[in-house]
Coordinates of N, CA and C in Angstrom, one line a residue:
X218 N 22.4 -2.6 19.5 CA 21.5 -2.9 18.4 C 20.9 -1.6 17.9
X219 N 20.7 -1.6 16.2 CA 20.3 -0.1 16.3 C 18.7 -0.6 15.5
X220 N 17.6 0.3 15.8 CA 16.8 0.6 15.8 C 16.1 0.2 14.8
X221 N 15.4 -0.1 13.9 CA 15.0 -0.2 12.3 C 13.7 1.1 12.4
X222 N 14.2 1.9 11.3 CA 13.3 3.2 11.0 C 12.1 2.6 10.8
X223 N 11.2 3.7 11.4 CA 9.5 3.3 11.1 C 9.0 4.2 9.9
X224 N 8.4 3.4 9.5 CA 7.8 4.0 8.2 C 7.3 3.2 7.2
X225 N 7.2 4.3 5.9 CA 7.4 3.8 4.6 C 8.9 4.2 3.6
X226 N 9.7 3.0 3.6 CA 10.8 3.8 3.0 C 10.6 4.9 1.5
X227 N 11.1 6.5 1.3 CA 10.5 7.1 0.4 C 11.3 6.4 -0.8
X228 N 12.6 5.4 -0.8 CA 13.3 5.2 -2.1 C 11.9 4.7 -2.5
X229 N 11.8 3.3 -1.7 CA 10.4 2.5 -2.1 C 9.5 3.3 -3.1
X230 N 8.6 4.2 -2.1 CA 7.7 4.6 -2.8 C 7.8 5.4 -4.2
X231 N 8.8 6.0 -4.1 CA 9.4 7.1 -5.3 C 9.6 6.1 -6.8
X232 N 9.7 5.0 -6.2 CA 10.2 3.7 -7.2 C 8.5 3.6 -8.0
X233 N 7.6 3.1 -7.1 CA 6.9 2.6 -7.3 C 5.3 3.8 -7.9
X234 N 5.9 5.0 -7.8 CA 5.3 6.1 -8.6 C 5.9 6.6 -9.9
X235 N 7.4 6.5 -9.6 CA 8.0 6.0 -11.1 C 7.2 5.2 -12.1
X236 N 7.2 4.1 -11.6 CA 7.2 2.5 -12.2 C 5.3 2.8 -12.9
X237 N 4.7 3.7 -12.2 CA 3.2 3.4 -12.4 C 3.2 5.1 -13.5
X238 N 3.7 5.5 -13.2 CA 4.0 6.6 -14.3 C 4.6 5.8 -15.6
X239 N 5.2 5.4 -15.6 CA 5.9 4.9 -17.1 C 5.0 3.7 -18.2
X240 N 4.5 3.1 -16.7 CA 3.8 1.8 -17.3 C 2.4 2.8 -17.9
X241 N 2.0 3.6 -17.2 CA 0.6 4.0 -17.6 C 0.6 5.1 -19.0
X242 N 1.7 5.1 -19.2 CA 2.1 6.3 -20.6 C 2.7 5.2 -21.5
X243 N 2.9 4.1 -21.2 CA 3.4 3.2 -22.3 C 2.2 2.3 -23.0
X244 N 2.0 2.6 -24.4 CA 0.9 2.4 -25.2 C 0.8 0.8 -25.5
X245 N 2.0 -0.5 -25.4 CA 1.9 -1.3 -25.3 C 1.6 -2.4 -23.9
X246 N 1.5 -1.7 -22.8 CA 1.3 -2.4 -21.9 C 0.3 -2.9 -21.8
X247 N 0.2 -3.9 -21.4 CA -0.8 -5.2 -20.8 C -1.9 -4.5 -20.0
X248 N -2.9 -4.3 -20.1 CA -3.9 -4.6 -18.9 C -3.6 -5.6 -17.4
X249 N -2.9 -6.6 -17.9 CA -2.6 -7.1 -16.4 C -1.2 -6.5 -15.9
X250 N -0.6 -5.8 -16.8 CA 1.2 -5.4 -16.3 C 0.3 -4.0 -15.7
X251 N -0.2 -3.3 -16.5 CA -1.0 -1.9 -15.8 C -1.7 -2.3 -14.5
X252 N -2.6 -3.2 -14.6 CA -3.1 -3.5 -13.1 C -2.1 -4.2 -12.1
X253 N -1.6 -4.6 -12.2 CA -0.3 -5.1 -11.1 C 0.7 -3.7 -10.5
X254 N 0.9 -2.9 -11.8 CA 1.3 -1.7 -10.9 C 0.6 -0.9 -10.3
X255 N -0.7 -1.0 -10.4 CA -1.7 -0.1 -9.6 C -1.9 -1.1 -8.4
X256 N -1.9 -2.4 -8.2 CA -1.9 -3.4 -7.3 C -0.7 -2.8 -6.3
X257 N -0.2 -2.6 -6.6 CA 1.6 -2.1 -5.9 C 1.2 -0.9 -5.3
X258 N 0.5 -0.2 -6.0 CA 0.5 1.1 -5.3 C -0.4 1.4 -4.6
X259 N -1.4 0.8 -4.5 CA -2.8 0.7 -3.4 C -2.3 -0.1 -2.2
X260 N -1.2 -1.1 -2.4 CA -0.8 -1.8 -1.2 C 0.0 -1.1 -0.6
X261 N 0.8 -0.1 -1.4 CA 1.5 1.1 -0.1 C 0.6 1.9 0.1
X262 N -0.2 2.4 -0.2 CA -1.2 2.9 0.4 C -1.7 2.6 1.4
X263 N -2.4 1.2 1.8 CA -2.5 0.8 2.4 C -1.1 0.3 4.0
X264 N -0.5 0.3 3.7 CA 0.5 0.6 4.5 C 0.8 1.5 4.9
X265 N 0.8 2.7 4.1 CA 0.7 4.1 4.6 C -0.3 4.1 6.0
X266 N -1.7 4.0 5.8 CA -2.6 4.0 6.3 C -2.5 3.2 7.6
X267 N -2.1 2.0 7.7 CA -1.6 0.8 8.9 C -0.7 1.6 9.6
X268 N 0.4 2.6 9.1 CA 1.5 2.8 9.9 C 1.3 4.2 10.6
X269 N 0.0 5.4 9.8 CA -0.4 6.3 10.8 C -1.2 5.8 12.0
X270 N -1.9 4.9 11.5 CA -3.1 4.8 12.7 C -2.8 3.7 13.5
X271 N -1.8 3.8 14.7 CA -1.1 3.2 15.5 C -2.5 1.8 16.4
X272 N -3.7 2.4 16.0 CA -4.8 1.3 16.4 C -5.8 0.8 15.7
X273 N -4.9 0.8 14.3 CA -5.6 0.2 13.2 C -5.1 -1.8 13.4
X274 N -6.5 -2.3 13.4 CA -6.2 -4.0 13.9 C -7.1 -3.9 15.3
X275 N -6.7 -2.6 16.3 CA -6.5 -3.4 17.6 C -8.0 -3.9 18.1
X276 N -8.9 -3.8 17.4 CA -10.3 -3.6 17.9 C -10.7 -5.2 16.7
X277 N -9.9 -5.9 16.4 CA -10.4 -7.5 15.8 C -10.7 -8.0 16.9
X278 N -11.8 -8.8 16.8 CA -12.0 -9.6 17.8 C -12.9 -9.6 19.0
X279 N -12.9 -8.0 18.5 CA -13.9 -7.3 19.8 C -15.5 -7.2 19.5
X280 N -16.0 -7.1 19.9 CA -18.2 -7.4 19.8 C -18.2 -6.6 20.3
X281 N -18.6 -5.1 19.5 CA -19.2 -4.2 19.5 C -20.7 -3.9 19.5
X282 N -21.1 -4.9 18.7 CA -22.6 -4.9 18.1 C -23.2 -6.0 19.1
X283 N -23.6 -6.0 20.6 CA -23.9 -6.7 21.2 C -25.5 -6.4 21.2
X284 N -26.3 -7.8 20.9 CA -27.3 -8.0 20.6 C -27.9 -8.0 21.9
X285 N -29.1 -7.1 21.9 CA -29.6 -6.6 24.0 C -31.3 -6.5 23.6

């Protein structure tokens, strides 16, 4: 069985800086087509962010703020 790469794939991303480049220089786009591609691109972002920090999550659940 072979492995599946960790990451963010770069085709992905390269796509999706493409895609937010073109839409944001094109003078008839939508307000909602412009925000959906910015929607796209803050969610790899955020994925970005989930896949450096290997203990991002692991602290749900946990009560830090114990009332004493």
């Amino acid at each position: 069985m072979s492995k599946k790469a960790k990451g963010i794939n770069p085709e992905l991303e390269n796509a999706i800086n493409k895609m937010m480049k073109e839409i944001m220089a094109y003078n008839t786009a939508t307000t909602t087509e412009k925000m959906r591609v910015i929607d796209r691109a803050l969610k790899l972002e955020q994925l970005k962010m989930k896949d450096a920090d290997s203990e991002w999550g692991s602290g749900f659940g946990l009560d830090d703020d114990d009332d004493k």
